[in-house]
Structure formats: C-alpha cells, structure tokens
Coordinates of C-alpha atoms in Angstrom, one line a residue:
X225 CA 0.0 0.0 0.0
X226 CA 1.2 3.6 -1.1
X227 CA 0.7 6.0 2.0
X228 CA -0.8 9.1 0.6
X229 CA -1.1 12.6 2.7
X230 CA -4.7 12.9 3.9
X231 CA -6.9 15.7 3.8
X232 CA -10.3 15.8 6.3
X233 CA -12.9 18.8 6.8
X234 CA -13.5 20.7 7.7
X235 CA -11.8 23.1 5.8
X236 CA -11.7 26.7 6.8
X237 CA -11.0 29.3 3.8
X238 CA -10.9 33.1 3.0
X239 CA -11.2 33.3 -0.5
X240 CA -10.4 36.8 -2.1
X241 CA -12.7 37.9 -4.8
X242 CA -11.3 37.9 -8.4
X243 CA -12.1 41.7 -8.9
X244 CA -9.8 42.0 -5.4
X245 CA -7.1 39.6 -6.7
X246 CA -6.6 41.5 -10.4
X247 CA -6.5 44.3 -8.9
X248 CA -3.5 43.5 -7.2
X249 CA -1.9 42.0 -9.8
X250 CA -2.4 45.0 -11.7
X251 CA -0.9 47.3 -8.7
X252 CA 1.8 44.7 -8.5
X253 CA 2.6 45.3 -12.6
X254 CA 3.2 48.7 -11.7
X255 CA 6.4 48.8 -11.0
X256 CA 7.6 46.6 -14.0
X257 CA 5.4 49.1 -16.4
X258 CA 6.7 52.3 -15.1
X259 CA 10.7 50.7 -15.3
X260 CA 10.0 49.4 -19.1
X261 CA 8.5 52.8 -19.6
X262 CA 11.2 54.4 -19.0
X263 CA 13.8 52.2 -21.1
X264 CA 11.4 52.1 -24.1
X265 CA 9.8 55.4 -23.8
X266 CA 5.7 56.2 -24.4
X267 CA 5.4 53.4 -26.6
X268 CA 4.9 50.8 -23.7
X269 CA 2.7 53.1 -22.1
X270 CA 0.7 53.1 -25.4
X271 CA 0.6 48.9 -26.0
X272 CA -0.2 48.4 -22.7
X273 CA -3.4 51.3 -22.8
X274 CA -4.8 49.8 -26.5
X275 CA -4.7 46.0 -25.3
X276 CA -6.2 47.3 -22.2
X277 CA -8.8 49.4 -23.9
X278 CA -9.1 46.5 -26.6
X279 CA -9.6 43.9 -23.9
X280 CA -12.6 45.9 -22.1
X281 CA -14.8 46.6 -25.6
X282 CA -14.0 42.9 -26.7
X283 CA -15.2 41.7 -23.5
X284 CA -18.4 44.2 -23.5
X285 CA -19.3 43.2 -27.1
X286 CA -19.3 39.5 -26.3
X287 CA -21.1 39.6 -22.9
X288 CA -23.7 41.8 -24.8
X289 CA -24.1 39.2 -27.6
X290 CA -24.1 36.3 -24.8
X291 CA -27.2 38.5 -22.9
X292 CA -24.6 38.5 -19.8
X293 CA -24.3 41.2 -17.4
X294 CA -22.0 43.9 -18.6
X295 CA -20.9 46.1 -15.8
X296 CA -20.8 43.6 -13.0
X297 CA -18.5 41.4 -14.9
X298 CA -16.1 43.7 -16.4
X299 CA -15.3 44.8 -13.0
X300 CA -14.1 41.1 -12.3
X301 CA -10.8 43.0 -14.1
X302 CA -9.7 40.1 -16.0
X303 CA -9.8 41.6 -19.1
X304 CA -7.9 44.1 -18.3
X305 CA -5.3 41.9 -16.6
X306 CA -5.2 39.9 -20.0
X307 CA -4.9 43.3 -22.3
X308 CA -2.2 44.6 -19.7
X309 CA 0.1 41.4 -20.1
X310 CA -0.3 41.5 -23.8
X311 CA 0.4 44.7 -24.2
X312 CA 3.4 44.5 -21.8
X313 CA 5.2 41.5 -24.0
X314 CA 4.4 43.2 -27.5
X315 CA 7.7 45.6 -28.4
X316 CA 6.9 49.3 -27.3
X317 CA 6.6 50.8 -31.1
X318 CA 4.4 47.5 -32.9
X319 CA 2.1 49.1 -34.7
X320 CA -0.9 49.7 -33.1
X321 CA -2.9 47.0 -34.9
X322 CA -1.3 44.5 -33.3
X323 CA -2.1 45.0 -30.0
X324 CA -5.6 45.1 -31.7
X325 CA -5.6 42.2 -33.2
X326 CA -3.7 40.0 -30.4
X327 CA -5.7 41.4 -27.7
X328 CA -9.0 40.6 -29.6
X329 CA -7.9 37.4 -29.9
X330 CA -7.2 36.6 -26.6
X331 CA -10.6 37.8 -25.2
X332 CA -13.1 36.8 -27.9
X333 CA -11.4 33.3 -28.8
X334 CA -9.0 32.3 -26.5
X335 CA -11.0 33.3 -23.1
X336 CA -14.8 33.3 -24.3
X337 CA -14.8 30.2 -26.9
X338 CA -14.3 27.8 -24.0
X339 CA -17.2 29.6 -21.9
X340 CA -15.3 32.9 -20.0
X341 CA -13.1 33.6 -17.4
X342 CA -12.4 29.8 -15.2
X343 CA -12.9 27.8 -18.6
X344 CA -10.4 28.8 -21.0
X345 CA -7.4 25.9 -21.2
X346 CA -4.9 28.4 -22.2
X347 CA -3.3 31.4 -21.0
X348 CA -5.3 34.2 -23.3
X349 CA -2.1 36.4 -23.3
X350 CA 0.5 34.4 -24.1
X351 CA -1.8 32.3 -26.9
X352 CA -2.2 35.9 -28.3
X353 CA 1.3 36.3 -28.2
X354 CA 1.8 33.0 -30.3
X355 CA -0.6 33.7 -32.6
X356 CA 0.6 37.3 -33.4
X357 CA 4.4 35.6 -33.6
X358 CA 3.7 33.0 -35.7
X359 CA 2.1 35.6 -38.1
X360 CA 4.3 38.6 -37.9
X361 CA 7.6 37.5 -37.0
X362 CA 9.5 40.3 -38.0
X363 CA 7.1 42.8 -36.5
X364 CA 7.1 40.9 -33.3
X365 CA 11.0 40.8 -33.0
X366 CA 11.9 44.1 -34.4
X367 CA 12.5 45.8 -30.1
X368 CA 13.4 49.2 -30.1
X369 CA 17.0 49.5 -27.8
X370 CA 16.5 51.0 -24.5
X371 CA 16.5 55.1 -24.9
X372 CA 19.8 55.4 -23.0
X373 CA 21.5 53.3 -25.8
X374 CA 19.9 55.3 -28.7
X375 CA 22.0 58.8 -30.3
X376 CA 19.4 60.6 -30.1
X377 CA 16.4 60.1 -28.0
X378 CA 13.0 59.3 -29.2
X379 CA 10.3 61.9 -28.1
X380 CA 7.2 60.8 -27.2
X381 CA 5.3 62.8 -30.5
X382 CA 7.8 60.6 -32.3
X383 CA 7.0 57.4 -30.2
X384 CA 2.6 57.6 -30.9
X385 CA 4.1 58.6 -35.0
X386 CA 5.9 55.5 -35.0
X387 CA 2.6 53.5 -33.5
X388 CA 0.1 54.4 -35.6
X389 CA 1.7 55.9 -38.9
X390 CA 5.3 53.6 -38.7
X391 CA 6.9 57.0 -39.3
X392 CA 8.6 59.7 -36.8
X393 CA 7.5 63.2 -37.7
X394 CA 10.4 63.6 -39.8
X395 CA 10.2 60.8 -41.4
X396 CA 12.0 57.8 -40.4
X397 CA 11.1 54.3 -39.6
X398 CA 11.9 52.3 -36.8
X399 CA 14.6 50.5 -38.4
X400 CA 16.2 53.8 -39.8
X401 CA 16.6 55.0 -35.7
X402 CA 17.0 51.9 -34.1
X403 CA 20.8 51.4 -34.7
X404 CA 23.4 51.1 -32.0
X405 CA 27.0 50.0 -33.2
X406 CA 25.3 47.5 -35.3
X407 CA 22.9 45.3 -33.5
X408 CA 19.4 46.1 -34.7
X409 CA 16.2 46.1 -33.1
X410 CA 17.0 42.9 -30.7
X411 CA 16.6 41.9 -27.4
X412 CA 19.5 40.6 -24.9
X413 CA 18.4 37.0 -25.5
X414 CA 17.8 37.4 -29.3
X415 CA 21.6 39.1 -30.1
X416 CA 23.4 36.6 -27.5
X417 CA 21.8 33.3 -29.3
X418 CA 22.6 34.6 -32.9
X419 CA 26.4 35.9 -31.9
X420 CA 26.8 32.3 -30.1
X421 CA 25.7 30.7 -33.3
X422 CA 28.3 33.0 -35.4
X423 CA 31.1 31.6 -33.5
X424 CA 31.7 34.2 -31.2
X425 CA 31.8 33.2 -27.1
X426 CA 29.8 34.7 -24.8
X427 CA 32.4 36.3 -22.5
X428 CA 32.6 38.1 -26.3
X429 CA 29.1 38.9 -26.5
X430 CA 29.3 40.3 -22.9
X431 CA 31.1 43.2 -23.8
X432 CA 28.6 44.4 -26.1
X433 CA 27.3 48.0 -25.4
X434 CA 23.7 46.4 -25.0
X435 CA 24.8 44.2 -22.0
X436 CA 24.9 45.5 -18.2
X437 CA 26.3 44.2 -15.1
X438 CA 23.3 41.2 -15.1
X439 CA 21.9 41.1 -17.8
X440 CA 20.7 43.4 -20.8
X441 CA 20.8 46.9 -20.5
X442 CA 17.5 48.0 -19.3
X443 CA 16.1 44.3 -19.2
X444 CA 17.9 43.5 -16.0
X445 CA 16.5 46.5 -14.6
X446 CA 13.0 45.6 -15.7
X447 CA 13.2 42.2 -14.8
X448 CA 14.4 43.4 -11.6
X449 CA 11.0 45.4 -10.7
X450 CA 8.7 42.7 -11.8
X451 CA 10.7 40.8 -9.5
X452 CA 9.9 43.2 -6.8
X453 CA 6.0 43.0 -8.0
X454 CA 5.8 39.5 -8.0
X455 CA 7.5 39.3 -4.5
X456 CA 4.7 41.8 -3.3
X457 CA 2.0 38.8 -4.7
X458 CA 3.5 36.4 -2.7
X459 CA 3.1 38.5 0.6
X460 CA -0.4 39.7 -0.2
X461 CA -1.2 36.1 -0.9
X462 CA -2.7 36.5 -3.9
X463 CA -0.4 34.0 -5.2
X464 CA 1.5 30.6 -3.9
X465 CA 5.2 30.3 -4.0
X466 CA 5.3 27.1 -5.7
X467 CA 5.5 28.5 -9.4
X468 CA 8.0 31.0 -9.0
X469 CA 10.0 29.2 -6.8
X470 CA 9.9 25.9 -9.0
X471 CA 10.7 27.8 -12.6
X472 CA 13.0 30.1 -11.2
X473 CA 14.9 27.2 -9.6
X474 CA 14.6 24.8 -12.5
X475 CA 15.9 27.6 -14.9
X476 CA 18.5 28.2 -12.5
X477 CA 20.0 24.9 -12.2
X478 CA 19.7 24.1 -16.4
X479 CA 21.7 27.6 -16.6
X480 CA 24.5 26.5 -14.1
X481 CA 24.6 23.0 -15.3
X482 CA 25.2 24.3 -19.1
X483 CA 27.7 26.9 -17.8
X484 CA 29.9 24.4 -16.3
X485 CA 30.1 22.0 -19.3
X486 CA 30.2 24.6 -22.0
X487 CA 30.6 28.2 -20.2
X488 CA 31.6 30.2 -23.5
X489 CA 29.1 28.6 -25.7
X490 CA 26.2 28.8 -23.5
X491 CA 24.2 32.1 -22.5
X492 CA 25.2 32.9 -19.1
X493 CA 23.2 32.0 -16.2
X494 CA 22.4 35.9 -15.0
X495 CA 21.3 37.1 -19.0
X496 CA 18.4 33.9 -18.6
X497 CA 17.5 35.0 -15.3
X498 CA 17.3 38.7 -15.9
X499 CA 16.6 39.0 -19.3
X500 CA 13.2 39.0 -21.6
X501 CA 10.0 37.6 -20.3
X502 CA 11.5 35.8 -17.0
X503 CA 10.5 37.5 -14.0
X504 CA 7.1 38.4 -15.9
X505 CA 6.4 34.8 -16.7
X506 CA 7.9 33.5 -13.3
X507 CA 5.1 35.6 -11.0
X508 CA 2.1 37.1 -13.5
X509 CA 2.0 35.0 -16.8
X510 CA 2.6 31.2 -14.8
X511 CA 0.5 32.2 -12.4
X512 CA -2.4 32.4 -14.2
X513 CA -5.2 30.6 -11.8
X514 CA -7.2 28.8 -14.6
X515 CA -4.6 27.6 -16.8
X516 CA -2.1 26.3 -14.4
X517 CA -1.7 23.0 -12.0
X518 CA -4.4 23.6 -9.5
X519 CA -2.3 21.9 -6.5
X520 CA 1.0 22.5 -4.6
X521 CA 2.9 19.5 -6.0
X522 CA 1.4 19.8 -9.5
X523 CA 2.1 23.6 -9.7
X524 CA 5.6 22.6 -8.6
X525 CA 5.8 20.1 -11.4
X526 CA 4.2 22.3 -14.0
X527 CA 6.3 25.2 -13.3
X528 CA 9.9 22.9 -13.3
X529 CA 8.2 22.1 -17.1
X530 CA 7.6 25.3 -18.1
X531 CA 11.1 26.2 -17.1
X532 CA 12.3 23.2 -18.9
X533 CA 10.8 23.9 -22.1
X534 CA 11.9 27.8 -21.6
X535 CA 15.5 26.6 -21.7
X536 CA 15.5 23.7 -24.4
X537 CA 13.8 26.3 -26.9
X538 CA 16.4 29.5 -25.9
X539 CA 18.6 27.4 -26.4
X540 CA 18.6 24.9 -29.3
X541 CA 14.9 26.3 -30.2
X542 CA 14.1 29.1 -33.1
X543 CA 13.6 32.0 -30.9
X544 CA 14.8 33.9 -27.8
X545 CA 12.8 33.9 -25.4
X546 CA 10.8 31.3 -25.3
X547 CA 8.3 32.3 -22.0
X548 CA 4.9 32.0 -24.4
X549 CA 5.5 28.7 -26.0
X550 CA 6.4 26.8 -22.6
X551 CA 3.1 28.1 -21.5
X552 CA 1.2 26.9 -23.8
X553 CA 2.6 24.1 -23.9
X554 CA 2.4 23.3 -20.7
X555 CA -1.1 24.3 -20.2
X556 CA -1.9 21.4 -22.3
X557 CA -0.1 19.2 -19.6
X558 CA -2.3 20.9 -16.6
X559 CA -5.4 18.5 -17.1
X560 CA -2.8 15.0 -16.8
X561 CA -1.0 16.7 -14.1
X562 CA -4.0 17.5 -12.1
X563 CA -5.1 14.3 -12.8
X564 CA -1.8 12.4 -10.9
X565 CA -1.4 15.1 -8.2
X566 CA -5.1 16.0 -6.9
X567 CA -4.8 15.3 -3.2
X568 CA -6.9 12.3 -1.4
X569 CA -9.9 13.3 0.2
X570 CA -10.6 11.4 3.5
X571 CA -13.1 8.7 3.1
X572 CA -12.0 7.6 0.2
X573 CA -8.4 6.7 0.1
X574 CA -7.5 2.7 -0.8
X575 CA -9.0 0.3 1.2
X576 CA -11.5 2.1 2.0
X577 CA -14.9 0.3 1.9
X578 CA -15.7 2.9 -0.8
X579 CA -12.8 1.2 -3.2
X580 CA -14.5 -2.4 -2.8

C-alpha cells in the first residue's frame, strides 16, 4: 500500500474575490510598467493602454451578444489583466494593430470560446502572443534599444508617429533609428543566441554596449522590478510560492549546469534569469489561476516544465525567449497533471470500503 497525505474537513477558507485579486496584480505590474516605460519610452505606455482598452470593448461586445451582465462582470478585471500582459510583451513601437488584433484574440477566442473567465485551457495572453508571432515574426521581433543606448532620443510625439503611422514626424522608420553599433532592433536573449551561433563566445558577447552588469541593458532592470512586483503577490497572498520558486529554480540549475560544461558557448546564467520575459512569466504570466496546476505539487511540477521547455527552446529552439510557448505548452499538460497530483480526500483513500 502507497501512504498518501490525507486531507479531512472541515476546511476553513478566505477566498479573495477575483475583482480584489486583479487588482492587485495590476498594482503589483506597476512597478515593472513604469521601469519598461522608462527604457522604451511612451510606446509601452501606449501597448499596454490599446490592449487594455481592446480587452474591455471585446469583452463588453461578447457579454452583450451572450445576454450576460456587462458592468458587474467587467469589473471582475480580467480583461484588463489579460490586455495589460499582452500589451506589456508586445515591443513598445508595434504598430498599433497588433495589439488590436492580439488582444482581440485573446478575449473573444482564447477566453470566451471555451465559456469565460475559469474555462479557458490556455493562458489568453500568451496564446495571443503566439498567434501574433507565428504571423508577424519580424514585426514581433523588431524591439526598439532602450533610450539610454539610442543617439538621439526618441520623443514621445515621435513614439505615438511610429505607433500608428510607422513614421517619426520627420520621417523615419523604426529601423532607420534603431541602430546602435550594429545590432538592430534585438533583445539581450535574441543578439546573445545569434552571436553564439556565429562563433563568437559569450564572455565576447558580454562586452557588447547592450549588456549590463546582469543582464541586458535595461532588461535586467525591468526584470528586476517585476521581481519586486511578484514578491509583493507572494506576501499579499494573492499568489502561492510554488510556481515562482519551482521555474525560477529549474531555470536556475539548467543555466548553471550548461555553464559548467560549455561556459563560453552557452548564454550565461544571469542574461536567462534577468533577461526578456523571465520575472514576468515566473510571478504574472505562470500564475495564471485557470490555466495552471491547481495543487501545490502539481504547480511545482508544472512550473519545473515550463522552465524546462523555456531553456530547451532558448537554447537549441528558433527563438529567444521562449516564455509563451512553454506556457502553452504546458497548459496542455495541466489536465494530466491534475489528474496524478489531486490530493486524497478522507473517506475515500485505498482500502476504504468505498474502493470495494
């Protein structure tokens, strides 16, 4: 016989309300929004405000055509959660049809297809990520270097141009001003995994004008406030440790490990943990409460998967940052792993009369 943990009522719970619990995720993104902000310049601001705005109409137009309540549920927030996390992951000057577009997606097939918020088996954002990759790879990959790297700084006039006409008031396209000593509209991750490929080492790489003391500049410092965000989740409770804890670590120890066999051909352990999508994904994107492992030890072994897949795709996988397709991914996993790690409810253990 296999001795199993038991659980008995009765149970005594404090549940927080899922308008209460957005909101704080939303307060918690704060940090992490004004820091990318200020790297990137007005056109986070602007992604993050028409995948928010995006979200909300989506949302009113389908509750209107499924004779729901309007008001009372779009106060839930979780359309806005879902149009703030979009719009955070899409690069600051994207044009502004593609937050459209992605954010639409999320909310009127991702999220309300499968019946609304608590029946969706993905993560809307991050399958509205996928989707808006899969179709416009170069706009998805073309990131704007933080300000303090540009020549000349980008105004914020110039910013909303570059949004909605693809042209600065004088003129010139994104890929005309995003130039510094070479390396073009990329992220960290993106120019350390095609220099690695060209031969060069990482140590190499390093010394690059777009790398910091961690990790990129302006990434680390990003990842660095959602960091402090996600922290602030934990102690509010409106989130477990478990996920965090368990991809952070995973990641951690697949970093190290590759470091010590190959350190120069291998991205270095600090540029996985502080750069691109890692802290976000770690405490507001794996988090999600419907699509993820719904107990302890499964959310412990769905994060370590996620975290698996995240470093398998960086780093012998066609893109850089590989946060949305581990999601989704694992996601599909959930229903399995809620299946093997559900705990046993008293009563009804083995060899219980109830088993004969």
């Amino acid at each position: 016989m296999i001795n199993k943990p038991l659980q008995s009522s009765p149970f005594v719970r404090k549940p927080i309300q899922t308008k209460t619990l957005m909101f704080w995720v939303i307060l918690c993104l704060l940090p992490g929004l004004a820091v990318q902000s200020y790297f990137f310049g007005i056109g986070t601001l602007s992604q993050v405000l028409l995948a928010g705005l995006t979200a909300v109409i989506a949302e009113a137009l389908v509750l209107i055509l499924r004779k729901r309540p309007i008001f009372a549920t779009l106060a839930d927030n979780s359309a806005l959660v879902t149009g703030m996390l979009l719009g955070l992951a899409l690069p600051a000057y994207a044009p502004w049809w593609i937050a459209v577009i992605g954010t639409s997606f999320a909310i009127l097939v991702v999220k309300h297809l499968y019946g609304g918020l608590g029946h969706n088996i993905f993560n809307p954002a991050m399958a509205a990520y996928v989707l808006l990759l899969v179709s416009f790879p170069v706009t998805m990959t073309s990131w704007m270097p933080p300000q303090s790297l540009l020549s000349e700084s980008l105004s914020s006039l110039d910013g909303l141009n570059l949004i909605f006409s693809g042209f600065t008031i004088d003129g010139f396209s994104l890929n005309q001003i995003a130039s510094v000593d070479g390396h073009t509209l990329a992220t960290p991750l993106d120019e350390m995994k095609t220099q690695l490929s060209l031969g060069y080492t990482s140590s190499e790489i390093s010394q690059s004008p777009t790398f910091g003391f961690l990790a990129g500049v302006g990434w680390q410092w990003i990842n660095l406030a959602y960091l402090a965000g996600g922290l602030a989740l934990i102690y509010l409770k409106v989130i477990r440790w478990h996920i965090p804890v368990a991809f952070l670590s995973t990641l951690l120890l697949l970093s190290v490990a590759a470091a010590i066999i190959s350190p120069d051909h291998n991205t270095p352990v600090l540029v996985q943990l502080f750069s691109g999508a890692t802290m976000l994904g770690a405490f507001f994107i794996l988090t999600d409460p419907v699509s993820a492992a719904t107990s302890n030890r499964g959310r412990l072994i769905y994060a370590s998967l996620v975290a698996v897949l995240v470093f398998v795709i960086r780093n012998y996988g066609g893109y850089p940052d590989a946060v949305a397709f581990s999601v989704l991914l694992s996601n599909m996993a959930v229903p399995m792993i809620d299946h093997f790690t559900k705990p046993r409810v008293y009563g009804y253990g083995e060899g219980s009369k109830h088993d004969q």
